[in-house]
Coordinates of N, CA and C in Angstrom, one line a residue:
X23 N -5.3 23.8 31.2 CA -4.3 23.0 30.4 C -5.0 21.8 29.8
X24 N -4.5 21.4 28.6 CA -5.1 20.3 27.9 C -4.8 19.0 28.6
X25 N -5.8 18.2 28.7 CA -5.6 16.8 29.3 C -5.2 15.8 28.2
X26 N -5.6 16.0 27.0 CA -5.3 15.1 25.9 C -4.6 15.8 24.8
X27 N -3.8 15.0 24.0 CA -3.2 15.7 22.9 C -4.2 16.0 21.8
X28 N -3.9 16.9 21.0 CA -4.8 17.4 19.9 C -4.1 17.2 18.5
X29 N -4.9 16.7 17.6 CA -4.4 16.5 16.2 C -5.2 17.5 15.4
X30 N -4.6 18.4 14.6 CA -5.2 19.4 13.8 C -4.8 19.1 12.3
X31 N -5.8 19.0 11.5 CA -5.6 18.7 10.1 C -6.2 19.8 9.3
X32 N -5.4 20.4 8.4 CA -6.0 21.5 7.5 C -5.6 21.2 6.1
X33 N -6.5 21.5 5.2 CA -6.2 21.2 3.8 C -6.4 22.4 2.9
X34 N -5.6 22.6 1.9 CA -5.9 23.6 0.9 C -5.7 22.8 -0.4
X35 N -5.8 23.6 -1.5 CA -5.7 22.9 -2.8 C -4.3 22.3 -3.0
X36 N -3.3 22.8 -2.4 CA -1.9 22.3 -2.7 C -1.3 21.7 -1.5
X37 N -1.8 21.8 -0.3 CA -1.1 21.4 0.9 C -2.0 20.8 1.9
X38 N -1.6 19.7 2.6 CA -2.2 19.2 3.8 C -1.3 19.5 4.9
X39 N -1.8 20.1 5.9 CA -1.0 20.5 7.1 C -1.5 19.6 8.3
X40 N -0.6 18.9 8.9 CA -0.9 18.1 10.1 C -0.1 18.7 11.3
X41 N -0.9 19.1 12.3 CA -0.3 19.7 13.5 C -0.7 18.9 14.7
X42 N 0.1 18.8 15.7 CA -0.2 18.1 16.9 C 0.3 19.0 18.1
X43 N -0.5 19.0 19.1 CA -0.1 19.8 20.3 C -0.6 19.1 21.5
X44 N 0.3 19.3 22.6 CA 0.0 18.7 23.9 C 0.8 19.6 24.9
X45 N 0.1 20.1 25.8 CA 0.7 21.1 26.8 C 1.4 22.1 26.1
X46 N 2.7 22.3 26.3 CA 3.5 23.3 25.7 C 4.1 22.9 24.3
X47 N 4.0 21.6 24.0 CA 4.6 21.1 22.8 C 3.7 21.3 21.6
X48 N 4.3 21.6 20.4 CA 3.6 21.8 19.2 C 4.5 21.5 18.0
X49 N 3.9 20.7 17.1 CA 4.7 20.4 15.8 C 3.7 20.6 14.6
X50 N 4.4 20.9 13.5 CA 3.6 21.1 12.3 C 4.4 20.4 11.1
X51 N 3.6 19.7 10.3 CA 4.2 19.0 9.1 C 3.3 19.3 8.0
X52 N 3.9 19.5 6.8 CA 3.1 19.8 5.6 C 3.4 18.7 4.5
X53 N 2.3 18.4 3.8 CA 2.4 17.5 2.7 C 2.1 18.3 1.5
X54 N 3.1 18.5 0.6 CA 2.9 19.3 -0.6 C 2.3 18.3 -1.7
X55 N 1.0 18.5 -1.9 CA 0.3 17.5 -2.7 C 0.8 17.4 -4.1
X56 N 1.1 18.5 -4.8 CA 1.5 18.4 -6.2 C 2.9 17.7 -6.3
X57 N 3.8 18.0 -5.4 CA 5.1 17.3 -5.4 C 5.0 15.8 -5.1
X58 N 4.2 15.5 -4.1 CA 4.1 14.1 -3.7 C 3.4 13.3 -4.7
X59 N 2.2 13.8 -5.2 CA 1.4 13.0 -6.2 C 2.2 12.9 -7.5
X60 N 2.8 14.0 -7.9 CA 3.6 14.0 -9.1 C 4.7 13.0 -9.1
X61 N 5.4 12.9 -7.9 CA 6.4 11.9 -7.8 C 5.9 10.5 -7.9
X62 N 4.7 10.2 -7.3 CA 4.1 8.9 -7.3 C 3.8 8.6 -8.8
X63 N 3.1 9.5 -9.5 CA 2.7 9.3 -10.9 C 4.0 9.1 -11.8
X64 N 5.0 9.8 -11.5 CA 6.2 9.7 -12.3 C 6.9 8.3 -12.1
X65 N 6.8 7.8 -10.9 CA 7.4 6.5 -10.6 C 6.5 5.4 -10.9
X66 N 5.2 5.7 -11.3 CA 4.2 4.7 -11.7 C 3.9 3.8 -10.5
X67 N 3.7 4.4 -9.3 CA 3.3 3.6 -8.2 C 1.8 4.0 -7.9
X68 N 1.1 3.2 -7.2 CA -0.3 3.5 -6.9 C -0.4 4.8 -6.0
X69 N -0.7 5.9 -6.6 CA -0.6 7.2 -6.0 C -1.5 7.4 -4.8
X70 N -2.7 7.0 -4.8 CA -3.6 7.2 -3.7 C -3.2 6.3 -2.5
X71 N -2.9 5.1 -2.8 CA -2.5 4.2 -1.7 C -1.3 4.7 -1.0
X72 N -0.3 5.1 -1.8 CA 0.9 5.7 -1.3 C 0.7 7.0 -0.5
X73 N -0.2 7.8 -1.0 CA -0.6 9.0 -0.3 C -1.2 8.7 1.0
X74 N -2.1 7.8 1.1 CA -2.7 7.4 2.4 C -1.7 6.9 3.4
X75 N -0.8 6.1 2.9 CA 0.3 5.6 3.7 C 1.2 6.7 4.2
X76 N 1.5 7.7 3.4 CA 2.3 8.9 3.8 C 1.5 9.7 4.8
X77 N 0.2 9.9 4.6 CA -0.6 10.7 5.5 C -0.7 10.0 6.9
X78 N -0.8 8.7 6.9 CA -0.8 8.0 8.2 C 0.5 8.2 8.9
X79 N 1.6 8.1 8.2 CA 2.9 8.2 8.8 C 3.2 9.6 9.3
X80 N 2.7 10.6 8.6 CA 2.8 12.0 9.1 C 2.0 12.2 10.4
X81 N 0.9 11.6 10.5 CA 0.1 11.7 11.7 C 0.8 11.0 12.8
X82 N 1.3 9.8 12.6 CA 2.0 9.0 13.6 C 3.2 9.9 14.1
X83 N 3.9 10.4 13.2 CA 5.1 11.2 13.6 C 4.8 12.4 14.4
X84 N 3.7 13.2 14.0 CA 3.3 14.4 14.7 C 2.9 14.1 16.1
X85 N 2.0 13.1 16.2 CA 1.5 12.8 17.6 C 2.6 12.3 18.5
X86 N 3.5 11.5 17.9 CA 4.6 10.9 18.7 C 5.6 12.0 19.2
X87 N 5.7 13.1 18.4 CA 6.6 14.2 18.8 C 6.2 15.0 20.0
X88 N 4.8 15.1 20.1 CA 4.3 15.9 21.3 C 3.8 15.0 22.4
X89 N 3.5 13.7 22.1 CA 2.9 12.8 23.1 C 3.6 11.4 22.8
X90 N 4.8 11.2 23.3 CA 5.5 9.9 23.0 C 4.6 8.8 23.5
X91 N 4.5 7.7 22.7 CA 3.6 6.6 23.0 C 4.2 5.4 22.3
X92 N 3.6 4.2 22.7 CA 4.1 2.9 22.1 C 3.1 2.5 21.1
X93 N 1.8 2.8 21.2 CA 0.8 2.3 20.3 C -0.1 3.4 19.8
X94 N -0.3 3.5 18.5 CA -1.2 4.5 18.0 C -2.3 3.8 17.2
X95 N -3.5 4.1 17.5 CA -4.7 3.5 16.8 C -5.3 4.6 15.9
X96 N -5.6 4.3 14.7 CA -6.3 5.2 13.8 C -7.5 4.5 13.3
X97 N -8.6 5.2 13.3 CA -9.9 4.7 12.7 C -10.4 5.8 11.8
X98 N -10.6 5.5 10.5 CA -11.1 6.5 9.6 C -12.0 5.8 8.6
X99 N -12.9 6.6 8.0 CA -13.8 6.2 7.0 C -13.3 6.7 5.6
X100 N -13.1 5.8 4.7 CA -12.6 6.1 3.4 C -13.7 5.9 2.3
X101 N -13.9 7.0 1.5 CA -14.9 6.9 0.5 C -14.4 7.5 -0.8
X102 N -14.7 6.8 -1.9 CA -14.2 7.3 -3.2 C -15.3 7.1 -4.2
X103 N -15.2 7.7 -5.4 CA -16.2 7.5 -6.4 C -15.9 6.4 -7.4
X104 N -14.8 5.7 -7.2 CA -14.4 4.6 -8.1 C -13.3 3.8 -7.3
X105 N -12.6 2.9 -8.0 CA -11.5 2.3 -7.4 C -10.5 3.4 -7.0
X106 N -9.6 3.1 -6.1 CA -8.7 4.2 -5.7 C -7.8 4.7 -6.9
X107 N -7.4 3.8 -7.8 CA -6.5 4.3 -8.9 C -7.3 5.1 -9.9
X108 N -8.6 4.9 -10.0 CA -9.4 5.6 -11.0 C -10.3 6.7 -10.4
X109 N -10.2 6.9 -9.1 CA -11.1 7.8 -8.4 C -10.7 9.3 -8.7
X110 N -11.7 10.1 -8.8 CA -11.4 11.6 -8.9 C -11.8 12.3 -7.6
X111 N -12.4 11.6 -6.7 CA -12.8 12.2 -5.4 C -12.6 11.2 -4.3
X112 N -11.9 11.7 -3.3 CA -11.6 10.8 -2.1 C -11.9 11.6 -0.8
X113 N -12.7 10.9 0.1 CA -13.0 11.5 1.4 C -12.3 10.7 2.4
X114 N -11.6 11.3 3.3 CA -11.1 10.6 4.5 C -11.7 11.3 5.7
X115 N -12.4 10.6 6.5 CA -13.1 11.1 7.7 C -12.5 10.4 8.9
X116 N -11.8 11.1 9.7 CA -11.2 10.5 10.9 C -12.3 10.3 12.0
X117 N -12.4 9.1 12.5 CA -13.4 8.7 13.5 C -12.8 8.7 14.9
X118 N -11.5 8.2 15.0 CA -10.9 8.1 16.3 C -9.4 8.0 16.1
X119 N -8.7 8.7 17.0 CA -7.2 8.5 17.1 C -6.9 8.3 18.6
X120 N -6.1 7.3 18.9 CA -5.7 7.0 20.2 C -4.2 6.8 20.3
X121 N -3.6 7.3 21.3 CA -2.2 7.0 21.6 C -2.1 6.4 23.0
X122 N -1.7 5.1 23.0 CA -1.6 4.4 24.2 C -3.0 4.5 25.0
X123 N -4.0 4.3 24.2 CA -5.4 4.3 24.8 C -5.9 5.6 25.3
X124 N -5.1 6.7 25.1 CA -5.6 8.0 25.4 C -6.2 8.6 24.1
X125 N -7.4 9.1 24.3 CA -8.0 9.8 23.1 C -7.2 11.0 22.7
X126 N -7.1 11.1 21.4 CA -6.5 12.3 20.8 C -7.6 13.1 20.2
X127 N -7.7 14.4 20.6 CA -8.8 15.2 20.1 C -8.5 15.5 18.6
X128 N -9.5 15.5 17.8 CA -9.3 15.7 16.4 C -10.0 17.0 15.9
X129 N -9.3 17.9 15.3 CA -9.8 19.1 14.7 C -9.6 19.0 13.2
X130 N -10.6 19.2 12.4 CA -10.4 19.1 11.0 C -10.4 17.6 10.5
X131 N -11.4 16.9 11.0 CA -11.4 15.4 10.8 C -11.8 14.9 9.4
X132 N -12.2 15.8 8.5 CA -12.5 15.4 7.1 C -11.6 16.0 6.1
X133 N -11.0 15.2 5.3 CA -10.1 15.6 4.2 C -10.8 15.2 2.9
X134 N -10.9 16.1 2.0 CA -11.5 15.8 0.7 C -10.5 16.2 -0.4
X135 N -10.2 15.2 -1.2 CA -9.3 15.3 -2.3 C -10.1 15.2 -3.6
X136 N -10.0 16.2 -4.5 CA -10.8 16.1 -5.7 C -9.8 16.5 -6.9
X137 N -10.0 15.8 -8.0 CA -9.2 16.1 -9.1 C -10.1 16.1 -10.4
X138 N -9.4 16.2 -11.5 CA -10.1 16.2 -12.8 C -10.5 14.7 -13.0
X139 N -11.8 14.5 -13.4 CA -12.3 13.2 -13.7 C -12.1 12.8 -15.1
X140 N -11.1 12.0 -15.3 CA -10.7 11.6 -16.7 C -11.3 10.3 -17.1
X141 N -12.2 9.8 -16.4 CA -12.9 8.5 -16.7 C -13.8 8.7 -17.9
X142 N -14.0 7.6 -18.7 CA -14.9 7.6 -19.8 C -16.3 7.7 -19.2
X143 N -17.3 8.1 -20.1 CA -18.7 8.2 -19.7 C -19.1 6.9 -19.1
X144 N -18.8 5.8 -19.8 CA -19.2 4.4 -19.3 C -18.6 4.2 -17.9
X145 N -17.4 4.5 -17.7 CA -16.7 4.4 -16.4 C -17.4 5.2 -15.3
X146 N -17.8 6.4 -15.7 CA -18.5 7.3 -14.7 C -19.8 6.7 -14.3
X147 N -20.6 6.2 -15.3 CA -21.9 5.6 -15.0 C -21.8 4.4 -14.2
X148 N -20.8 3.5 -14.4 CA -20.7 2.3 -13.7 C -19.8 2.4 -12.4
X149 N -19.2 3.5 -12.2 CA -18.3 3.7 -11.0 C -18.9 3.4 -9.7
X150 N -20.2 3.5 -9.5 CA -20.8 3.2 -8.2 C -20.6 1.7 -7.8
X151 N -20.3 0.9 -8.8 CA -20.1 -0.6 -8.5 C -18.7 -0.8 -7.9
X152 N -17.8 0.1 -8.2 CA -16.4 -0.1 -7.8 C -16.0 0.9 -6.7
X153 N -16.8 1.8 -6.3 CA -16.5 2.8 -5.3 C -16.1 2.1 -4.0
X154 N -15.3 2.9 -3.3 CA -14.8 2.4 -2.0 C -15.6 3.1 -0.9
X155 N -16.1 2.4 0.1 CA -16.9 2.9 1.2 C -16.6 2.0 2.4
X156 N -15.5 2.3 3.1 CA -15.2 1.3 4.2 C -14.5 2.1 5.3
X157 N -14.7 1.4 6.5 CA -14.0 1.9 7.7 C -12.7 1.2 7.8
X158 N -11.7 2.0 8.1 CA -10.3 1.4 8.2 C -9.9 1.6 9.7
X159 N -9.3 0.5 10.2 CA -8.7 0.6 11.6 C -7.3 0.1 11.5
X160 N -6.4 0.9 11.9 CA -5.0 0.5 11.9 C -4.3 0.8 13.3
X161 N -3.4 -0.1 13.6 CA -2.6 0.1 14.8 C -1.1 0.1 14.5
X162 N -0.4 1.1 15.0 CA 1.0 1.2 14.8 C 1.8 1.1 16.1
X163 N 2.8 0.3 16.1 CA 3.7 0.2 17.3 C 4.9 1.1 17.0
X164 N 5.2 2.0 18.0 CA 6.3 2.8 17.9 C 7.5 2.1 18.7
X165 N 8.6 2.1 18.0 CA 9.8 1.5 18.6 C 10.7 2.6 19.1
X166 N 11.0 2.5 20.4 CA 11.8 3.6 21.0 C 13.2 3.3 20.9

């Protein structure tokens, strides 16, 4: 029997699936990328920032459904080829997930989002100056 909860992340061209399991409990949530990103672009909100926020919330929800906790800690590495709003490539690498200081096993810890690069040639050449390469650490408190 599993000692710690497990977070499983799978990605395809159109969907990101977030699953969590612990003992006999199992949940699955899907993010339909075209629908979500299309909605953000239509509403003219920062699509990538909002997507990351949604992704974090789906992870929080999935883990909490199988392993109720008060505090969730996420550590991930975020890399892009330009600023988030101009990036055509985004890497999210999960480094650590903890629920109430219990390690959550991570399967599928790297998510790569790639799209059409609509930047000008000049923007592509100078993009290295604006790219994102940082480790993010966030803690969320669950209210019961």
